[in-house]
Protein backbone atom coordinates (compact mmCIF):
# COMPACT_ATOMS: atom_id res chain seq x y z
CA UNK A 1 0.00 0.00 0.00
CA UNK A 2 1.35 3.38 -1.00
CA UNK A 3 1.61 5.90 1.79
CA UNK A 4 -0.43 9.08 1.59
CA UNK A 5 1.21 12.41 0.76
CA UNK A 6 1.76 14.82 3.60
CA UNK A 7 2.71 18.47 3.78
CA UNK A 8 5.25 18.27 6.62
CA UNK A 9 8.30 19.02 4.47
CA UNK A 10 6.59 21.85 2.63
CA UNK A 11 5.42 23.40 5.90
CA UNK A 12 8.92 23.06 7.37
CA UNK A 13 10.65 24.85 4.51
CA UNK A 14 7.96 27.53 4.27
CA UNK A 15 8.42 28.57 7.89
CA UNK A 16 4.72 29.41 8.01
CA UNK A 17 4.59 31.39 4.76
CA UNK A 18 1.22 30.30 3.34
CA UNK A 19 1.82 32.09 0.03
CA UNK A 20 5.00 30.09 -0.47
CA UNK A 21 3.15 26.86 0.38
CA UNK A 22 0.31 27.68 -1.99
CA UNK A 23 2.68 28.60 -4.83
CA UNK A 24 4.72 25.44 -4.36
CA UNK A 25 1.63 23.22 -4.31
CA UNK A 26 0.21 24.96 -7.37
CA UNK A 27 3.48 24.34 -9.19
CA UNK A 28 3.44 20.67 -8.18
CA UNK A 29 -0.13 20.26 -9.42
CA UNK A 30 0.76 21.85 -12.75
CA UNK A 31 4.17 20.29 -13.37
CA UNK A 32 3.65 16.72 -12.13
CA UNK A 33 1.12 15.62 -14.81
CA UNK A 34 3.17 17.24 -17.58
CA UNK A 35 6.37 15.54 -16.46
CA UNK A 36 4.50 12.24 -16.13
CA UNK A 37 3.35 12.46 -19.77
CA UNK A 38 6.86 13.32 -20.95
CA UNK A 39 8.23 10.30 -19.06
CA UNK A 40 5.62 8.01 -20.65
CA UNK A 41 6.37 9.31 -24.14
CA UNK A 42 10.10 8.85 -23.67
CA UNK A 43 9.51 5.31 -22.42
CA UNK A 44 7.32 4.53 -25.43
CA UNK A 45 10.16 5.74 -27.67
CA UNK A 46 12.60 3.59 -25.65
CA UNK A 47 14.67 6.65 -24.78
CA UNK A 48 15.62 5.27 -21.39
CA UNK A 49 18.23 7.87 -20.50
CA UNK A 50 15.61 10.60 -20.92
CA UNK A 51 13.21 8.51 -18.82
CA UNK A 52 15.81 8.47 -16.05
CA UNK A 53 16.17 12.26 -16.29
CA UNK A 54 12.38 12.72 -16.26
CA UNK A 55 12.09 10.48 -13.25
CA UNK A 56 14.85 12.34 -11.44
CA UNK A 57 12.73 15.50 -11.63
CA UNK A 58 9.63 13.67 -10.45
CA UNK A 59 11.51 12.15 -7.51
CA UNK A 60 12.11 15.58 -6.04
CA UNK A 61 8.40 16.28 -6.14
CA UNK A 62 7.66 12.90 -4.54
CA UNK A 63 10.12 13.62 -1.73
CA UNK A 64 8.52 17.02 -1.09
CA UNK A 65 5.26 15.19 -0.48
CA UNK A 66 6.79 13.06 2.27
CA UNK A 67 6.43 9.70 0.55
CA UNK A 68 9.54 7.60 1.24
CA UNK A 69 8.19 4.36 -0.23
CA UNK A 70 7.18 6.05 -3.48
CA UNK A 71 10.56 7.80 -3.55
CA UNK A 72 12.35 4.46 -3.11
CA UNK A 73 10.36 2.86 -5.94
CA UNK A 74 11.18 5.80 -8.21
CA UNK A 75 14.86 5.75 -7.22
CA UNK A 76 15.15 2.03 -7.86
CA UNK A 77 13.52 2.36 -11.26
CA UNK A 78 15.73 5.33 -12.14
CA UNK A 79 18.79 3.13 -11.62
CA UNK A 80 17.23 0.14 -13.41
CA UNK A 81 16.15 2.10 -16.49
CA UNK A 82 19.68 3.46 -16.95
CA UNK A 83 20.71 -0.17 -17.46
CA UNK A 84 17.82 -0.84 -19.81
CA UNK A 85 15.84 -2.81 -17.24
CA UNK A 86 12.16 -2.00 -17.65
CA UNK A 87 10.53 -4.72 -15.56
CA UNK A 88 9.27 -2.34 -12.86
CA UNK A 89 7.80 0.23 -15.24
CA UNK A 90 4.20 -0.72 -14.50
CA UNK A 91 4.86 -0.50 -10.76
CA UNK A 92 6.30 2.97 -11.24
CA UNK A 93 3.30 4.05 -13.32
CA UNK A 94 0.93 2.84 -10.61
CA UNK A 95 2.76 4.95 -8.04
CA UNK A 96 2.69 8.04 -10.26
CA UNK A 97 -0.97 7.54 -11.20
CA UNK A 98 -1.92 7.18 -7.54
CA UNK A 99 -0.15 10.43 -6.80
CA UNK A 100 -2.04 12.26 -9.52
CA UNK A 101 -5.50 10.74 -9.27
CA UNK A 102 -6.04 8.85 -6.03
CA UNK A 103 -4.06 11.24 -3.83
CA UNK A 104 -3.96 14.35 -5.99
CA UNK A 105 -1.51 16.95 -4.80
CA UNK A 106 -3.17 19.00 -2.12
CA UNK A 107 -4.99 22.10 -3.25
CA UNK A 108 -3.84 25.39 -1.79
CA UNK A 109 -7.13 25.71 0.11
CA UNK A 110 -6.16 22.69 2.23
CA UNK A 111 -3.27 24.66 3.71
CA UNK A 112 -5.15 27.81 4.62
Tab-separated table of N, CA, C and O in Angstrom:
chain	number	residue	atom	x	y	z
A	1	UNK	N	0.843	-1.196	0.000
A	1	UNK	CA	0.000	0.000	0.000
A	1	UNK	C	0.877	1.245	0.000
A	1	UNK	O	1.792	1.374	0.794
A	2	UNK	N	0.594	2.141	-0.883
A	2	UNK	CA	1.346	3.380	-0.999
A	2	UNK	C	0.929	4.338	0.109
A	2	UNK	O	-0.255	4.497	0.398
A	3	UNK	N	1.926	4.939	0.735
A	3	UNK	CA	1.610	5.902	1.786
A	3	UNK	C	0.941	7.134	1.188
A	3	UNK	O	1.039	7.387	0.004
A	4	UNK	N	0.248	7.872	2.030
A	4	UNK	CA	-0.434	9.081	1.586
A	4	UNK	C	0.533	10.256	1.636
A	4	UNK	O	1.391	10.340	2.513
A	5	UNK	N	0.373	11.205	0.714
A	5	UNK	CA	1.212	12.408	0.763
A	5	UNK	C	0.950	13.202	2.040
A	5	UNK	O	-0.139	13.139	2.606
A	6	UNK	N	1.960	13.907	2.475
A	6	UNK	CA	1.765	14.824	3.595
A	6	UNK	C	2.507	16.121	3.302
A	6	UNK	O	3.371	16.174	2.434
A	7	UNK	N	2.159	17.139	4.033
A	7	UNK	CA	2.709	18.470	3.783
A	7	UNK	C	3.798	18.863	4.779
A	7	UNK	O	4.216	20.021	4.796
A	8	UNK	N	4.275	17.926	5.571
A	8	UNK	CA	5.246	18.270	6.620
A	8	UNK	C	6.484	18.966	6.074
A	8	UNK	O	6.914	20.000	6.612
A	9	UNK	N	7.085	18.419	5.026
A	9	UNK	CA	8.303	19.018	4.471
A	9	UNK	C	8.023	20.422	3.941
A	9	UNK	O	8.774	21.366	4.201
A	10	UNK	N	6.932	20.549	3.209
A	10	UNK	CA	6.590	21.854	2.627
A	10	UNK	C	6.346	22.880	3.728
A	10	UNK	O	6.804	24.020	3.647
A	11	UNK	N	5.662	22.480	4.784
A	11	UNK	CA	5.421	23.398	5.902
A	11	UNK	C	6.717	23.762	6.619
A	11	UNK	O	6.898	24.899	7.051
A	12	UNK	N	7.634	22.783	6.720
A	12	UNK	CA	8.924	23.060	7.372
A	12	UNK	C	9.726	24.098	6.595
A	12	UNK	O	10.256	25.041	7.179
A	13	UNK	N	9.824	23.923	5.281
A	13	UNK	CA	10.654	24.853	4.512
A	13	UNK	C	9.985	26.207	4.319
A	13	UNK	O	10.667	27.200	4.084
A	14	UNK	N	8.662	26.255	4.463
A	14	UNK	CA	7.964	27.531	4.274
A	14	UNK	C	8.063	28.433	5.496
A	14	UNK	O	7.835	29.633	5.387
A	15	UNK	N	8.363	27.817	6.640
A	15	UNK	CA	8.418	28.567	7.894
A	15	UNK	C	7.139	29.379	8.113
A	15	UNK	O	7.185	30.518	8.561
A	16	UNK	N	6.002	28.767	7.760
A	16	UNK	CA	4.717	29.413	8.007
A	16	UNK	C	4.228	30.348	6.915
A	16	UNK	O	3.154	30.923	7.036
A	17	UNK	N	4.982	30.496	5.852
A	17	UNK	CA	4.594	31.388	4.760
A	17	UNK	C	3.572	30.667	3.869
A	17	UNK	O	3.919	29.854	3.022
A	18	UNK	N	2.299	30.973	4.071
A	18	UNK	CA	1.220	30.301	3.342
A	18	UNK	C	1.269	30.587	1.845
A	18	UNK	O	0.915	29.727	1.037
A	19	UNK	N	1.694	31.785	1.461
A	19	UNK	CA	1.815	32.087	0.031
A	19	UNK	C	2.851	31.189	-0.623
A	19	UNK	O	2.633	30.687	-1.729
A	20	UNK	N	3.968	30.985	0.044
A	20	UNK	CA	5.000	30.087	-0.465
A	20	UNK	C	4.443	28.673	-0.615
A	20	UNK	O	4.631	28.022	-1.646
A	21	UNK	N	3.732	28.204	0.415
A	21	UNK	CA	3.149	26.861	0.380
A	21	UNK	C	2.163	26.730	-0.772
A	21	UNK	O	2.200	25.745	-1.519
A	22	UNK	N	1.301	27.712	-0.914
A	22	UNK	CA	0.310	27.677	-1.991
A	22	UNK	C	0.961	27.688	-3.368
A	22	UNK	O	0.556	26.947	-4.265
A	23	UNK	N	1.985	28.525	-3.542
A	23	UNK	CA	2.681	28.597	-4.828
A	23	UNK	C	3.386	27.284	-5.142
A	23	UNK	O	3.351	26.821	-6.288
A	24	UNK	N	4.019	26.698	-4.157
A	24	UNK	CA	4.718	25.436	-4.364
A	24	UNK	C	3.744	24.324	-4.731
A	24	UNK	O	3.969	23.560	-5.670
A	25	UNK	N	2.626	24.242	-4.008
A	25	UNK	CA	1.629	23.219	-4.314
A	25	UNK	C	0.993	23.437	-5.686
A	25	UNK	O	0.748	22.471	-6.414
A	26	UNK	N	0.755	24.671	-6.038
A	26	UNK	CA	0.208	24.959	-7.368
A	26	UNK	C	1.180	24.518	-8.454
A	26	UNK	O	0.768	23.932	-9.470
A	27	UNK	N	2.457	24.778	-8.238
A	27	UNK	CA	3.479	24.336	-9.195
A	27	UNK	C	3.512	22.814	-9.301
A	27	UNK	O	3.592	22.266	-10.403
A	28	UNK	N	3.444	22.134	-8.164
A	28	UNK	CA	3.440	20.669	-8.179
A	28	UNK	C	2.243	20.137	-8.966
A	28	UNK	O	2.384	19.212	-9.774
A	29	UNK	N	1.078	20.720	-8.726
A	29	UNK	CA	-0.131	20.263	-9.419
A	29	UNK	C	-0.035	20.487	-10.922
A	29	UNK	O	-0.566	19.699	-11.705
A	30	UNK	N	0.627	21.534	-11.332
A	30	UNK	CA	0.763	21.847	-12.754
A	30	UNK	C	1.855	21.012	-13.411
A	30	UNK	O	1.653	20.443	-14.489
A	31	UNK	N	2.999	20.919	-12.757
A	31	UNK	CA	4.166	20.287	-13.366
A	31	UNK	C	4.116	18.763	-13.346
A	31	UNK	O	4.564	18.124	-14.296
A	32	UNK	N	3.597	18.176	-12.280
A	32	UNK	CA	3.651	16.723	-12.130
A	32	UNK	C	2.994	15.990	-13.302
A	32	UNK	O	3.615	15.108	-13.905
A	33	UNK	N	1.750	16.330	-13.679
A	33	UNK	CA	1.123	15.619	-14.808
A	33	UNK	C	1.874	15.800	-16.131
A	33	UNK	O	1.966	14.878	-16.932
A	34	UNK	N	2.409	16.996	-16.352
A	34	UNK	CA	3.165	17.241	-17.583
A	34	UNK	C	4.427	16.384	-17.621
A	34	UNK	O	4.740	15.772	-18.652
A	35	UNK	N	5.140	16.333	-16.513
A	35	UNK	CA	6.374	15.544	-16.456
A	35	UNK	C	6.076	14.047	-16.560
A	35	UNK	O	6.852	13.298	-17.148
A	36	UNK	N	4.940	13.634	-16.015
A	36	UNK	CA	4.505	12.241	-16.132
A	36	UNK	C	4.288	11.869	-17.601
A	36	UNK	O	4.730	10.815	-18.057
A	37	UNK	N	3.614	12.728	-18.347
A	37	UNK	CA	3.354	12.458	-19.766
A	37	UNK	C	4.649	12.415	-20.567
A	37	UNK	O	4.806	11.584	-21.462
A	38	UNK	N	5.564	13.309	-20.264
A	38	UNK	CA	6.858	13.316	-20.951
A	38	UNK	C	7.596	12.004	-20.674
A	38	UNK	O	8.155	11.391	-21.591
A	39	UNK	N	7.593	11.566	-19.430
A	39	UNK	CA	8.232	10.302	-19.058
A	39	UNK	C	7.619	9.142	-19.857
A	39	UNK	O	8.336	8.317	-20.423
A	40	UNK	N	6.283	9.081	-19.908
A	40	UNK	CA	5.615	8.006	-20.647
A	40	UNK	C	5.980	8.028	-22.132
A	40	UNK	O	6.234	6.981	-22.725
A	41	UNK	N	6.018	9.202	-22.720
A	41	UNK	CA	6.374	9.312	-24.140
A	41	UNK	C	7.810	8.869	-24.384
A	41	UNK	O	8.089	8.170	-25.364
A	42	UNK	N	8.713	9.269	-23.520
A	42	UNK	CA	10.104	8.845	-23.674
A	42	UNK	C	10.249	7.335	-23.500
A	42	UNK	O	11.041	6.702	-24.193
A	43	UNK	N	9.477	6.768	-22.596
A	43	UNK	CA	9.511	5.314	-22.416
A	43	UNK	C	8.999	4.616	-23.677
A	43	UNK	O	9.596	3.642	-24.143
A	44	UNK	N	7.905	5.122	-24.217
A	44	UNK	CA	7.319	4.533	-25.426
A	44	UNK	C	8.328	4.558	-26.577
A	44	UNK	O	8.381	3.637	-27.387
A	45	UNK	N	9.143	5.609	-26.629
A	45	UNK	CA	10.162	5.745	-27.671
A	45	UNK	C	11.459	5.020	-27.300
A	45	UNK	O	12.442	5.101	-28.034
A	46	UNK	N	11.449	4.337	-26.166
A	46	UNK	CA	12.598	3.589	-25.646
A	46	UNK	C	13.828	4.478	-25.448
A	46	UNK	O	14.958	4.043	-25.585
A	47	UNK	N	13.582	5.729	-25.095
A	47	UNK	CA	14.672	6.645	-24.783
A	47	UNK	C	14.878	6.609	-23.270
A	47	UNK	O	14.429	7.499	-22.539
A	48	UNK	N	15.541	5.572	-22.813
A	48	UNK	CA	15.615	5.274	-21.391
A	48	UNK	C	16.466	6.263	-20.596
A	48	UNK	O	16.185	6.499	-19.425
A	49	UNK	N	17.463	6.856	-21.234
A	49	UNK	CA	18.229	7.871	-20.499
A	49	UNK	C	17.374	9.105	-20.214
A	49	UNK	O	17.461	9.694	-19.140
A	50	UNK	N	16.524	9.472	-21.161
A	50	UNK	CA	15.607	10.596	-20.921
A	50	UNK	C	14.583	10.225	-19.855
A	50	UNK	O	14.192	11.058	-19.049
A	51	UNK	N	14.138	8.961	-19.850
A	51	UNK	CA	13.206	8.507	-18.817
A	51	UNK	C	13.842	8.694	-17.448
A	51	UNK	O	13.199	9.178	-16.506
A	52	UNK	N	15.109	8.319	-17.325
A	52	UNK	CA	15.813	8.470	-16.050
A	52	UNK	C	15.875	9.944	-15.641
A	52	UNK	O	15.674	10.274	-14.463
A	53	UNK	N	16.130	10.826	-16.589
A	53	UNK	CA	16.170	12.259	-16.286
A	53	UNK	C	14.787	12.771	-15.885
A	53	UNK	O	14.659	13.562	-14.952
A	54	UNK	N	13.755	12.326	-16.607
A	54	UNK	CA	12.384	12.725	-16.261
A	54	UNK	C	12.038	12.266	-14.854
A	54	UNK	O	11.451	13.011	-14.066
A	55	UNK	N	12.398	11.043	-14.558
A	55	UNK	CA	12.085	10.477	-13.252
A	55	UNK	C	12.851	11.191	-12.140
A	55	UNK	O	12.335	11.377	-11.038
A	56	UNK	N	14.066	11.609	-12.444
A	56	UNK	CA	14.849	12.339	-11.442
A	56	UNK	C	14.107	13.602	-11.013
A	56	UNK	O	14.048	13.922	-9.818
A	57	UNK	N	13.511	14.306	-11.960
A	57	UNK	CA	12.727	15.503	-11.630
A	57	UNK	C	11.508	15.141	-10.789
A	57	UNK	O	11.180	15.823	-9.821
A	58	UNK	N	10.826	14.086	-11.181
A	58	UNK	CA	9.629	13.669	-10.455
A	58	UNK	C	9.955	13.222	-9.034
A	58	UNK	O	9.164	13.431	-8.111
A	59	UNK	N	11.115	12.605	-8.850
A	59	UNK	CA	11.507	12.146	-7.511
A	59	UNK	C	11.567	13.291	-6.518
A	59	UNK	O	11.183	13.132	-5.360
A	60	UNK	N	12.034	14.428	-6.953
A	60	UNK	CA	12.109	15.576	-6.045
A	60	UNK	C	10.711	16.002	-5.600
A	60	UNK	O	10.507	16.360	-4.442
A	61	UNK	N	9.773	15.933	-6.500
A	61	UNK	CA	8.396	16.275	-6.144
A	61	UNK	C	7.819	15.243	-5.180
A	61	UNK	O	7.119	15.585	-4.230
A	62	UNK	N	8.129	13.975	-5.424
A	62	UNK	CA	7.663	12.903	-4.536
A	62	UNK	C	8.234	13.101	-3.133
A	62	UNK	O	7.519	12.971	-2.138
A	63	UNK	N	9.502	13.441	-3.048
A	63	UNK	CA	10.124	13.620	-1.728
A	63	UNK	C	9.521	14.811	-0.990
A	63	UNK	O	9.353	14.768	0.225
A	64	UNK	N	9.152	15.861	-1.730
A	64	UNK	CA	8.519	17.016	-1.090
A	64	UNK	C	7.182	16.654	-0.467
A	64	UNK	O	6.724	17.316	0.454
A	65	UNK	N	6.561	15.613	-0.998
A	65	UNK	CA	5.262	15.191	-0.484
A	65	UNK	C	5.378	14.159	0.629
A	65	UNK	O	4.383	13.586	1.055
A	66	UNK	N	6.596	13.929	1.115
A	66	UNK	CA	6.791	13.064	2.273
A	66	UNK	C	6.386	11.617	2.033
A	66	UNK	O	5.714	11.035	2.879
A	67	UNK	N	6.815	11.066	0.912
A	67	UNK	CA	6.430	9.698	0.553
A	67	UNK	C	7.675	8.840	0.320
A	67	UNK	O	8.078	8.603	-0.821
A	68	UNK	N	8.288	8.340	1.389
A	68	UNK	CA	9.540	7.604	1.235
A	68	UNK	C	9.429	6.311	0.440
A	68	UNK	O	10.358	5.965	-0.303
A	69	UNK	N	8.334	5.594	0.542
A	69	UNK	CA	8.190	4.358	-0.229
A	69	UNK	C	8.091	4.672	-1.722
A	69	UNK	O	8.756	4.030	-2.546
A	70	UNK	N	7.289	5.649	-2.078
A	70	UNK	CA	7.177	6.053	-3.478
A	70	UNK	C	8.514	6.564	-4.000
A	70	UNK	O	8.911	6.265	-5.133
A	71	UNK	N	9.236	7.297	-3.168
A	71	UNK	CA	10.557	7.800	-3.552
A	71	UNK	C	11.513	6.642	-3.799
A	71	UNK	O	12.282	6.658	-4.768
A	72	UNK	N	11.471	5.634	-2.953
A	72	UNK	CA	12.346	4.463	-3.108
A	72	UNK	C	12.026	3.712	-4.406
A	72	UNK	O	12.947	3.309	-5.133
A	73	UNK	N	10.754	3.529	-4.699
A	73	UNK	CA	10.356	2.861	-5.937
A	73	UNK	C	10.872	3.646	-7.144
A	73	UNK	O	11.436	3.081	-8.085
A	74	UNK	N	10.706	4.954	-7.114
A	74	UNK	CA	11.178	5.804	-8.206
A	74	UNK	C	12.699	5.760	-8.317
A	74	UNK	O	13.236	5.677	-9.434
A	75	UNK	N	13.393	5.791	-7.205
A	75	UNK	CA	14.863	5.747	-7.218
A	75	UNK	C	15.366	4.432	-7.782
A	75	UNK	O	16.311	4.411	-8.591
A	76	UNK	N	14.749	3.346	-7.355
A	76	UNK	CA	15.153	2.033	-7.864
A	76	UNK	C	14.943	1.937	-9.372
A	76	UNK	O	15.802	1.456	-10.109
A	77	UNK	N	13.790	2.427	-9.825
A	77	UNK	CA	13.523	2.360	-11.259
A	77	UNK	C	14.464	3.276	-12.033
A	77	UNK	O	14.894	2.925	-13.143
A	78	UNK	N	14.799	4.407	-11.467
A	78	UNK	CA	15.734	5.325	-12.137
A	78	UNK	C	17.055	4.618	-12.405
A	78	UNK	O	17.628	4.742	-13.492
A	79	UNK	N	17.537	3.867	-11.434
A	79	UNK	CA	18.788	3.128	-11.622
A	79	UNK	C	18.610	1.984	-12.621
A	79	UNK	O	19.469	1.755	-13.471
A	80	UNK	N	17.491	1.275	-12.516
A	80	UNK	CA	17.233	0.142	-13.414
A	80	UNK	C	17.120	0.587	-14.867
A	80	UNK	O	17.680	-0.048	-15.759
A	81	UNK	N	16.391	1.672	-15.110
A	81	UNK	CA	16.149	2.104	-16.487
A	81	UNK	C	17.436	2.555	-17.159
A	81	UNK	O	17.598	2.413	-18.371
A	82	UNK	N	18.375	3.071	-16.390
A	82	UNK	CA	19.676	3.460	-16.954
A	82	UNK	C	20.412	2.246	-17.517
A	82	UNK	O	21.242	2.386	-18.413
A	83	UNK	N	20.096	1.079	-16.997
A	83	UNK	CA	20.713	-0.169	-17.460
A	83	UNK	C	19.830	-0.881	-18.480
A	83	UNK	O	20.132	-1.999	-18.885
A	84	UNK	N	18.724	-0.244	-18.843
A	84	UNK	CA	17.817	-0.838	-19.813
A	84	UNK	C	16.836	-1.830	-19.222
A	84	UNK	O	16.122	-2.514	-19.950
A	85	UNK	N	16.767	-1.901	-17.899
A	85	UNK	CA	15.844	-2.812	-17.236
A	85	UNK	C	14.497	-2.108	-17.038
A	85	UNK	O	14.408	-1.115	-16.325
A	86	UNK	N	13.473	-2.657	-17.655
A	86	UNK	CA	12.164	-2.000	-17.652
A	86	UNK	C	11.105	-2.772	-16.879
A	86	UNK	O	9.941	-2.388	-16.883
A	87	UNK	N	11.500	-3.818	-16.201
A	87	UNK	CA	10.529	-4.716	-15.563
A	87	UNK	C	9.609	-4.017	-14.563
A	87	UNK	O	8.457	-4.417	-14.407
A	88	UNK	N	10.074	-2.998	-13.896
A	88	UNK	CA	9.275	-2.341	-12.864
A	88	UNK	C	8.532	-1.096	-13.360
A	88	UNK	O	8.003	-0.323	-12.567
A	89	UNK	N	8.456	-0.947	-14.675
A	89	UNK	CA	7.805	0.233	-15.245
A	89	UNK	C	6.341	0.333	-14.819
A	89	UNK	O	5.877	1.411	-14.427
A	90	UNK	N	5.623	-0.756	-14.877
A	90	UNK	CA	4.204	-0.721	-14.504
A	90	UNK	C	4.022	-0.363	-13.030
A	90	UNK	O	3.095	0.364	-12.679
A	91	UNK	N	4.914	-0.856	-12.181
A	91	UNK	CA	4.861	-0.504	-10.757
A	91	UNK	C	5.067	0.994	-10.592
A	91	UNK	O	4.344	1.650	-9.837
A	92	UNK	N	6.046	1.530	-11.296
A	92	UNK	CA	6.300	2.971	-11.236
A	92	UNK	C	5.078	3.748	-11.705
A	92	UNK	O	4.668	4.716	-11.053
A	93	UNK	N	4.483	3.333	-12.817
A	93	UNK	CA	3.303	4.046	-13.323
A	93	UNK	C	2.170	4.032	-12.308
A	93	UNK	O	1.488	5.047	-12.131
A	94	UNK	N	1.971	2.911	-11.633
A	94	UNK	CA	0.926	2.837	-10.610
A	94	UNK	C	1.171	3.848	-9.498
A	94	UNK	O	0.241	4.506	-9.028
A	95	UNK	N	2.416	3.981	-9.086
A	95	UNK	CA	2.764	4.954	-8.044
A	95	UNK	C	2.453	6.365	-8.529
A	95	UNK	O	1.819	7.155	-7.823
A	96	UNK	N	2.888	6.689	-9.738
A	96	UNK	CA	2.686	8.038	-10.263
A	96	UNK	C	1.204	8.332	-10.493
A	96	UNK	O	0.733	9.434	-10.211
A	97	UNK	N	0.474	7.357	-10.980
A	97	UNK	CA	-0.968	7.537	-11.198
A	97	UNK	C	-1.684	7.755	-9.871
A	97	UNK	O	-2.555	8.618	-9.756
A	98	UNK	N	-1.303	6.984	-8.856
A	98	UNK	CA	-1.918	7.177	-7.536
A	98	UNK	C	-1.660	8.581	-7.016
A	98	UNK	O	-2.532	9.206	-6.425
A	99	UNK	N	-0.461	9.068	-7.241
A	99	UNK	CA	-0.150	10.431	-6.798
A	99	UNK	C	-1.025	11.465	-7.492
A	99	UNK	O	-1.457	12.439	-6.881
A	100	UNK	N	-1.286	11.259	-8.767
A	100	UNK	CA	-2.040	12.262	-9.523
A	100	UNK	C	-3.547	12.135	-9.344
A	100	UNK	O	-4.241	13.149	-9.337
A	101	UNK	N	-4.048	10.911	-9.213
A	101	UNK	CA	-5.500	10.737	-9.268
A	101	UNK	C	-6.135	10.234	-7.978
A	101	UNK	O	-7.233	10.639	-7.659
A	102	UNK	N	-5.469	9.356	-7.268
A	102	UNK	CA	-6.045	8.853	-6.026
A	102	UNK	C	-5.733	9.811	-4.883
A	102	UNK	O	-6.577	10.142	-4.078
A	103	UNK	N	-4.479	10.254	-4.826
A	103	UNK	CA	-4.060	11.240	-3.826
A	103	UNK	C	-3.566	12.465	-4.581
A	103	UNK	O	-2.386	12.748	-4.588
A	104	UNK	N	-4.454	13.189	-5.235
A	104	UNK	CA	-3.959	14.347	-5.994
A	104	UNK	C	-3.239	15.312	-5.060
A	104	UNK	O	-3.563	15.395	-3.882
A	105	UNK	N	-2.263	15.986	-5.601
A	105	UNK	CA	-1.505	16.951	-4.801
A	105	UNK	C	-2.492	17.901	-4.144
A	105	UNK	O	-3.446	18.353	-4.766
A	106	UNK	N	-2.268	18.160	-2.896
A	106	UNK	CA	-3.174	19.005	-2.121
A	106	UNK	C	-3.435	20.331	-2.809
A	106	UNK	O	-2.552	20.928	-3.384
A	107	UNK	N	-4.661	20.789	-2.710
A	107	UNK	CA	-4.995	22.097	-3.248
A	107	UNK	C	-4.556	23.154	-2.235
A	107	UNK	O	-4.498	22.883	-1.033
A	108	UNK	N	-4.249	24.335	-2.715
A	108	UNK	CA	-3.836	25.387	-1.790
A	108	UNK	C	-4.842	25.645	-0.664
A	108	UNK	O	-4.454	25.973	0.437
A	109	UNK	N	-6.125	25.456	-0.923
A	109	UNK	CA	-7.131	25.707	0.114
A	109	UNK	C	-6.953	24.771	1.307
A	109	UNK	O	-7.385	25.096	2.404
A	110	UNK	N	-6.340	23.617	1.114
A	110	UNK	CA	-6.160	22.693	2.227
A	110	UNK	C	-5.098	23.172	3.211
A	110	UNK	O	-5.006	22.662	4.305
A	111	UNK	N	-4.303	24.132	2.813
A	111	UNK	CA	-3.274	24.657	3.711
A	111	UNK	C	-3.821	25.795	4.548
A	111	UNK	O	-3.483	25.941	5.703
A	112	UNK	N	-4.668	26.590	3.937
A	112	UNK	CA	-5.147	27.808	4.622
A	112	UNK	C	-5.918	27.526	5.880
A	112	UNK	O	-6.442	26.541	6.154
